[in-house]
Amino acid sequence: MALTSGRESDESQLVGRMGGGRDFEGRVAVVIGGASGMGLATAELFAARGAKVSISDVDAERGQRAAADLLRGGSRAIFTPADIRVLADLERLAERTVAEFGRIDAVFLSAGRVEADLGPMLELYLQGPANCVTALAPLLARSDAASITFTGSTSGLRAHPGAPWYAAAKAGLVGMTRTLAVDLARQGIRVNAVCPSGVDTPMLRATMRGTEEEIESRLAEQATRKPLGRWVTASDVANAAVFLASSQASMITGVSLPIDGGESL
């Protein structure tokens, strides 16, 4: 592509920014729900890209193990137990992260579990994210990577027959994402959501009945009905979440990004 100015070409600048090396070097990522599944995969990817990682989860044993594994791999990591439904827990997480690492650049919220009733669902998927913003947004560093990324769902973007409470909570999170993106923009904070369809995680498998072999067979059969022929993985979500938190996405805010291999189409 020919350019008439004397500046380095846009293509060359793009090549310099792409590649996903250690572009989070010197930055700090908070991963809430980072003990397993999508949260753990995202914590590991942040660390691989050079970030110091502050993990929190209600599962203290797994969370401590996740942080220890990152430390053994040469990354800087800490673990703080926290329940997103308890604002004081998140305030303690924020304070400890800043005390340990000096700053917070990116927040990724992946906490969740199966709930049967509407009240607990709203508390987990709406009050929890609101608590995260209240506790962490005031401490986010002002940089091109200052971001909050929620975990939504394609259920918040379309109908999910048989799961109205879950769909309502996730649709509310999509609305929260859009509005917070506007409200926090002047503070230099971007707000986005990743919206996967069903993700092949231990939590998904725990909801399925049958032997391990039967579950594997059912998942394989269901995968054949998906446009790209496979289930979404935790790594698929981590790749999108880390991209949205990166300076490569510095002009992306208010987006709820479907990660479903075309299933919602």
PDB file of N, CA and C in Angstrom, residues 30-35 39 54-59 79-94 107-115 119-136 148-152 169-170 173 176 203:
ATOM      1  N   VAL A  30      -6.399  -8.168  36.817  1.00  0.00           N
ATOM      2  CA  VAL A  30      -7.177  -8.826  37.863  1.00  0.00           C
ATOM      3  C   VAL A  30      -8.145  -9.777  37.178  1.00  0.00           C
ATOM      4  N   VAL A  31      -8.092 -11.047  37.558  1.00  0.00           N
ATOM      5  CA  VAL A  31      -8.983 -12.056  36.977  1.00  0.00           C
ATOM      6  C   VAL A  31      -9.855 -12.621  38.093  1.00  0.00           C
ATOM      7  N   ILE A  32     -11.126 -12.282  38.059  1.00  0.00           N
ATOM      8  CA  ILE A  32     -12.070 -12.711  39.083  1.00  0.00           C
ATOM      9  C   ILE A  32     -12.778 -13.967  38.581  1.00  0.00           C
ATOM     10  N   GLY A  33     -12.714 -15.028  39.370  1.00  0.00           N
ATOM     11  CA  GLY A  33     -13.172 -16.327  38.910  1.00  0.00           C
ATOM     12  C   GLY A  33     -12.055 -17.035  38.168  1.00  0.00           C
ATOM     13  N   GLY A  34     -10.815 -16.779  38.617  1.00  0.00           N
ATOM     14  CA  GLY A  34      -9.647 -17.275  37.884  1.00  0.00           C
ATOM     15  C   GLY A  34      -9.111 -18.614  38.323  1.00  0.00           C
ATOM     16  N   ALA A  35      -9.873 -19.346  39.144  1.00  0.00           N
ATOM     17  CA  ALA A  35      -9.371 -20.617  39.656  1.00  0.00           C
ATOM     18  C   ALA A  35      -9.548 -21.768  38.669  1.00  0.00           C
ATOM     19  N   GLY A  39     -11.811 -18.393  33.375  1.00  0.00           N
ATOM     20  CA  GLY A  39     -10.999 -17.467  34.164  1.00  0.00           C
ATOM     21  C   GLY A  39      -9.565 -17.911  34.261  1.00  0.00           C
ATOM     22  N   SER A  54      -3.444 -10.882  39.303  1.00  0.00           N
ATOM     23  CA  SER A  54      -4.095 -10.998  40.602  1.00  0.00           C
ATOM     24  C   SER A  54      -5.362 -11.822  40.420  1.00  0.00           C
ATOM     25  N   ILE A  55      -5.353 -13.035  40.951  1.00  0.00           N
ATOM     26  CA  ILE A  55      -6.471 -13.959  40.792  1.00  0.00           C
ATOM     27  C   ILE A  55      -7.349 -13.920  42.030  1.00  0.00           C
ATOM     28  N   SER A  56      -8.666 -13.975  41.825  1.00  0.00           N
ATOM     29  CA  SER A  56      -9.575 -14.167  42.953  1.00  0.00           C
ATOM     30  C   SER A  56     -10.616 -15.202  42.584  1.00  0.00           C
ATOM     31  N   ASP A  57     -11.184 -15.829  43.607  1.00  0.00           N
ATOM     32  CA  ASP A  57     -12.195 -16.854  43.401  1.00  0.00           C
ATOM     33  C   ASP A  57     -12.768 -17.212  44.768  1.00  0.00           C
ATOM     34  N   VAL A  58     -13.944 -17.835  44.775  1.00  0.00           N
ATOM     35  CA  VAL A  58     -14.473 -18.352  46.041  1.00  0.00           C
ATOM     36  C   VAL A  58     -13.819 -19.681  46.399  1.00  0.00           C
ATOM     37  N   ASP A  59     -13.226 -20.342  45.419  1.00  0.00           N
ATOM     38  CA  ASP A  59     -12.541 -21.616  45.646  1.00  0.00           C
ATOM     39  C   ASP A  59     -11.083 -21.331  45.995  1.00  0.00           C
ATOM     40  N   PHE A  79      -3.027 -14.589  44.862  1.00  0.00           N
ATOM     41  CA  PHE A  79      -4.413 -15.028  44.973  1.00  0.00           C
ATOM     42  C   PHE A  79      -5.055 -14.399  46.202  1.00  0.00           C
ATOM     43  N   THR A  80      -6.286 -13.912  46.021  1.00  0.00           N
ATOM     44  CA  THR A  80      -7.072 -13.361  47.115  1.00  0.00           C
ATOM     45  C   THR A  80      -8.477 -13.955  47.048  1.00  0.00           C
ATOM     46  N   PRO A  81      -8.926 -14.648  48.090  1.00  0.00           N
ATOM     47  CA  PRO A  81     -10.292 -15.176  48.054  1.00  0.00           C
ATOM     48  C   PRO A  81     -11.306 -14.041  48.044  1.00  0.00           C
ATOM     49  N   ALA A  82     -12.327 -14.163  47.209  1.00  0.00           N
ATOM     50  CA  ALA A  82     -13.347 -13.113  47.129  1.00  0.00           C
ATOM     51  C   ALA A  82     -14.623 -13.674  46.534  1.00  0.00           C
ATOM     52  N   ASP A  83     -15.744 -13.205  47.075  1.00  0.00           N
ATOM     53  CA  ASP A  83     -17.072 -13.515  46.555  1.00  0.00           C
ATOM     54  C   ASP A  83     -17.591 -12.225  45.926  1.00  0.00           C
ATOM     55  N   ILE A  84     -17.906 -12.247  44.637  1.00  0.00           N
ATOM     56  CA  ILE A  84     -18.285 -11.002  43.958  1.00  0.00           C
ATOM     57  C   ILE A  84     -19.592 -10.421  44.488  1.00  0.00           C
ATOM     58  N   ARG A  85     -20.348 -11.214  45.224  1.00  0.00           N
ATOM     59  CA  ARG A  85     -21.590 -10.704  45.800  1.00  0.00           C
ATOM     60  C   ARG A  85     -21.334  -9.861  47.051  1.00  0.00           C
ATOM     61  N   VAL A  86     -20.090  -9.873  47.525  1.00  0.00           N
ATOM     62  CA  VAL A  86     -19.732  -9.156  48.757  1.00  0.00           C
ATOM     63  C   VAL A  86     -18.784  -8.017  48.393  1.00  0.00           C
ATOM     64  N   LEU A  87     -19.263  -6.791  48.443  1.00  0.00           N
ATOM     65  CA  LEU A  87     -18.461  -5.638  48.042  1.00  0.00           C
ATOM     66  C   LEU A  87     -17.166  -5.539  48.835  1.00  0.00           C
ATOM     67  N   ALA A  88     -17.208  -5.808  50.120  1.00  0.00           N
ATOM     68  CA  ALA A  88     -16.008  -5.720  50.956  1.00  0.00           C
ATOM     69  C   ALA A  88     -14.915  -6.672  50.487  1.00  0.00           C
ATOM     70  N   ASP A  89     -15.302  -7.849  49.979  1.00  0.00           N
ATOM     71  CA  ASP A  89     -14.319  -8.796  49.448  1.00  0.00           C
ATOM     72  C   ASP A  89     -13.577  -8.193  48.261  1.00  0.00           C
ATOM     73  N   LEU A  90     -14.320  -7.529  47.391  1.00  0.00           N
ATOM     74  CA  LEU A  90     -13.714  -6.945  46.194  1.00  0.00           C
ATOM     75  C   LEU A  90     -12.876  -5.719  46.527  1.00  0.00           C
ATOM     76  N   GLU A  91     -13.286  -4.963  47.527  1.00  0.00           N
ATOM     77  CA  GLU A  91     -12.471  -3.831  47.977  1.00  0.00           C
ATOM     78  C   GLU A  91     -11.147  -4.334  48.539  1.00  0.00           C
ATOM     79  N   ARG A  92     -11.209  -5.441  49.269  1.00  0.00           N
ATOM     80  CA  ARG A  92      -9.973  -6.034  49.797  1.00  0.00           C
ATOM     81  C   ARG A  92      -9.087  -6.546  48.662  1.00  0.00           C
ATOM     82  N   LEU A  93      -9.698  -7.154  47.646  1.00  0.00           N
ATOM     83  CA  LEU A  93      -8.953  -7.610  46.466  1.00  0.00           C
ATOM     84  C   LEU A  93      -8.261  -6.437  45.787  1.00  0.00           C
ATOM     85  N   ALA A  94      -8.982  -5.338  45.581  1.00  0.00           N
ATOM     86  CA  ALA A  94      -8.416  -4.166  44.915  1.00  0.00           C
ATOM     87  C   ALA A  94      -7.247  -3.595  45.714  1.00  0.00           C
ATOM     88  N   VAL A 107      -9.331  -5.609  34.196  1.00  0.00           N
ATOM     89  CA  VAL A 107     -10.153  -6.468  35.043  1.00  0.00           C
ATOM     90  C   VAL A 107     -10.959  -7.390  34.145  1.00  0.00           C
ATOM     91  N   PHE A 108     -10.892  -8.695  34.426  1.00  0.00           N
ATOM     92  CA  PHE A 108     -11.715  -9.659  33.706  1.00  0.00           C
ATOM     93  C   PHE A 108     -12.553 -10.419  34.723  1.00  0.00           C
ATOM     94  N   LEU A 109     -13.865 -10.408  34.538  1.00  0.00           N
ATOM     95  CA  LEU A 109     -14.788 -11.056  35.453  1.00  0.00           C
ATOM     96  C   LEU A 109     -15.372 -12.298  34.808  1.00  0.00           C
ATOM     97  N   SER A 110     -15.065 -13.458  35.401  1.00  0.00           N
ATOM     98  CA  SER A 110     -15.543 -14.714  34.838  1.00  0.00           C
ATOM     99  C   SER A 110     -16.293 -15.556  35.858  1.00  0.00           C
ATOM    100  N   ALA A 111     -16.574 -14.999  37.031  1.00  0.00           N
ATOM    101  CA  ALA A 111     -17.220 -15.782  38.084  1.00  0.00           C
ATOM    102  C   ALA A 111     -18.642 -16.141  37.708  1.00  0.00           C
ATOM    103  N   GLY A 112     -19.036 -17.365  38.016  1.00  0.00           N
ATOM    104  CA  GLY A 112     -20.404 -17.776  37.739  1.00  0.00           C
ATOM    105  C   GLY A 112     -20.630 -19.222  38.133  1.00  0.00           C
ATOM    106  N   ARG A 113     -21.878 -19.567  38.310  1.00  0.00           N
ATOM    107  CA  ARG A 113     -22.257 -20.950  38.559  1.00  0.00           C
ATOM    108  C   ARG A 113     -23.737 -21.095  38.232  1.00  0.00           C
ATOM    109  N   VAL A 114     -24.199 -22.321  38.206  1.00  0.00           N
ATOM    110  CA  VAL A 114     -25.588 -22.594  37.871  1.00  0.00           C
ATOM    111  C   VAL A 114     -26.474 -22.250  39.064  1.00  0.00           C
ATOM    112  N   GLU A 115     -27.502 -21.441  38.831  1.00  0.00           N
ATOM    113  CA  GLU A 115     -28.491 -21.092  39.857  1.00  0.00           C
ATOM    114  C   GLU A 115     -29.881 -21.385  39.317  1.00  0.00           C
ATOM    115  N   GLY A 119     -33.626 -14.647  41.879  1.00  0.00           N
ATOM    116  CA  GLY A 119     -32.929 -13.793  42.835  1.00  0.00           C
ATOM    117  C   GLY A 119     -31.431 -14.056  42.890  1.00  0.00           C
ATOM    118  N   PRO A 120     -31.010 -15.298  43.164  1.00  0.00           N
ATOM    119  CA  PRO A 120     -29.575 -15.610  43.179  1.00  0.00           C
ATOM    120  C   PRO A 120     -28.897 -15.348  41.835  1.00  0.00           C
ATOM    121  N   MET A 121     -29.649 -15.563  40.746  1.00  0.00           N
ATOM    122  CA  MET A 121     -29.087 -15.330  39.414  1.00  0.00           C
ATOM    123  C   MET A 121     -28.755 -13.845  39.214  1.00  0.00           C
ATOM    124  N   LEU A 122     -29.685 -12.975  39.606  1.00  0.00           N
ATOM    125  CA  LEU A 122     -29.456 -11.538  39.455  1.00  0.00           C
ATOM    126  C   LEU A 122     -28.344 -11.057  40.385  1.00  0.00           C
ATOM    127  N   GLU A 123     -28.295 -11.640  41.582  1.00  0.00           N
ATOM    128  CA  GLU A 123     -27.249 -11.256  42.533  1.00  0.00           C
ATOM    129  C   GLU A 123     -25.869 -11.610  41.989  1.00  0.00           C
ATOM    130  N   LEU A 124     -25.775 -12.776  41.374  1.00  0.00           N
ATOM    131  CA  LEU A 124     -24.492 -13.246  40.858  1.00  0.00           C
ATOM    132  C   LEU A 124     -24.084 -12.531  39.579  1.00  0.00           C
ATOM    133  N   TYR A 125     -25.027 -12.382  38.646  1.00  0.00           N
ATOM    134  CA  TYR A 125     -24.673 -11.894  37.312  1.00  0.00           C
ATOM    135  C   TYR A 125     -24.919 -10.405  37.088  1.00  0.00           C
ATOM    136  N   LEU A 126     -25.575  -9.726  38.026  1.00  0.00           N
ATOM    137  CA  LEU A 126     -25.760  -8.282  37.909  1.00  0.00           C
ATOM    138  C   LEU A 126     -25.182  -7.530  39.109  1.00  0.00           C
ATOM    139  N   GLN A 127     -25.559  -7.928  40.327  1.00  0.00           N
ATOM    140  CA  GLN A 127     -25.004  -7.259  41.500  1.00  0.00           C
ATOM    141  C   GLN A 127     -23.502  -7.504  41.597  1.00  0.00           C
ATOM    142  N   GLY A 128     -23.068  -8.716  41.267  1.00  0.00           N
ATOM    143  CA  GLY A 128     -21.636  -9.028  41.309  1.00  0.00           C
ATOM    144  C   GLY A 128     -20.815  -8.122  40.399  1.00  0.00           C
ATOM    145  N   PRO A 129     -21.162  -8.026  39.121  1.00  0.00           N
ATOM    146  CA  PRO A 129     -20.441  -7.099  38.244  1.00  0.00           C
ATOM    147  C   PRO A 129     -20.510  -5.652  38.713  1.00  0.00           C
ATOM    148  N   ALA A 130     -21.669  -5.237  39.246  1.00  0.00           N
ATOM    149  CA  ALA A 130     -21.778  -3.871  39.766  1.00  0.00           C
ATOM    150  C   ALA A 130     -20.800  -3.658  40.923  1.00  0.00           C
ATOM    151  N   ASN A 131     -20.676  -4.651  41.789  1.00  0.00           N
ATOM    152  CA  ASN A 131     -19.710  -4.563  42.889  1.00  0.00           C
ATOM    153  C   ASN A 131     -18.284  -4.452  42.367  1.00  0.00           C
ATOM    154  N   CYS A 132     -17.989  -5.206  41.316  1.00  0.00           N
ATOM    155  CA  CYS A 132     -16.641  -5.156  40.729  1.00  0.00           C
ATOM    156  C   CYS A 132     -16.311  -3.755  40.233  1.00  0.00           C
ATOM    157  N   VAL A 133     -17.262  -3.132  39.562  1.00  0.00           N
ATOM    158  CA  VAL A 133     -17.039  -1.776  39.052  1.00  0.00           C
ATOM    159  C   VAL A 133     -16.849  -0.801  40.212  1.00  0.00           C
ATOM    160  N   THR A 134     -17.697  -0.905  41.239  1.00  0.00           N
ATOM    161  CA  THR A 134     -17.608  -0.006  42.385  1.00  0.00           C
ATOM    162  C   THR A 134     -16.252  -0.112  43.069  1.00  0.00           C
ATOM    163  N   ALA A 135     -15.757  -1.337  43.232  1.00  0.00           N
ATOM    164  CA  ALA A 135     -14.519  -1.555  43.973  1.00  0.00           C
ATOM    165  C   ALA A 135     -13.265  -1.303  43.148  1.00  0.00           C
ATOM    166  N   LEU A 136     -13.301  -1.640  41.866  1.00  0.00           N
ATOM    167  CA  LEU A 136     -12.074  -1.661  41.073  1.00  0.00           C
ATOM    168  C   LEU A 136     -11.908  -0.497  40.104  1.00  0.00           C
ATOM    169  N   ILE A 148     -12.340  -3.005  31.602  1.00  0.00           N
ATOM    170  CA  ILE A 148     -13.118  -3.988  32.355  1.00  0.00           C
ATOM    171  C   ILE A 148     -13.826  -4.857  31.333  1.00  0.00           C
ATOM    172  N   THR A 149     -13.678  -6.161  31.465  1.00  0.00           N
ATOM    173  CA  THR A 149     -14.335  -7.087  30.546  1.00  0.00           C
ATOM    174  C   THR A 149     -15.164  -8.074  31.336  1.00  0.00           C
ATOM    175  N   PHE A 150     -16.465  -8.100  31.053  1.00  0.00           N
ATOM    176  CA  PHE A 150     -17.372  -9.034  31.707  1.00  0.00           C
ATOM    177  C   PHE A 150     -17.495 -10.303  30.871  1.00  0.00           C
ATOM    178  N   THR A 151     -17.965 -11.366  31.515  1.00  0.00           N
ATOM    179  CA  THR A 151     -18.343 -12.562  30.770  1.00  0.00           C
ATOM    180  C   THR A 151     -19.855 -12.600  30.672  1.00  0.00           C
ATOM    181  N   GLY A 152     -20.349 -12.324  29.465  1.00  0.00           N
ATOM    182  CA  GLY A 152     -21.771 -12.409  29.197  1.00  0.00           C
ATOM    183  C   GLY A 152     -22.100 -13.781  28.637  1.00  0.00           C
ATOM    184  N   ALA A 169     -30.741 -12.267  33.218  1.00  0.00           N
ATOM    185  CA  ALA A 169     -29.559 -11.741  33.904  1.00  0.00           C
ATOM    186  C   ALA A 169     -28.470 -11.359  32.906  1.00  0.00           C
ATOM    187  N   LYS A 170     -28.242 -12.216  31.910  1.00  0.00           N
ATOM    188  CA  LYS A 170     -27.189 -11.935  30.935  1.00  0.00           C
ATOM    189  C   LYS A 170     -27.575 -10.785  30.005  1.00  0.00           C
ATOM    190  N   LEU A 173     -26.733  -7.752  31.823  1.00  0.00           N
ATOM    191  CA  LEU A 173     -25.293  -7.490  31.806  1.00  0.00           C
ATOM    192  C   LEU A 173     -24.864  -6.826  30.502  1.00  0.00           C
ATOM    193  N   MET A 176     -25.766  -3.267  30.934  1.00  0.00           N
ATOM    194  CA  MET A 176     -24.813  -2.654  31.860  1.00  0.00           C
ATOM    195  C   MET A 176     -23.501  -2.337  31.141  1.00  0.00           C
ATOM    196  N   MET A 203     -17.560 -27.022  34.597  1.00  0.00           N
ATOM    197  CA  MET A 203     -18.880 -26.625  35.091  1.00  0.00           C
ATOM    198  C   MET A 203     -19.980 -27.132  34.168  1.00  0.00           C
TER     199      MET A 203
END
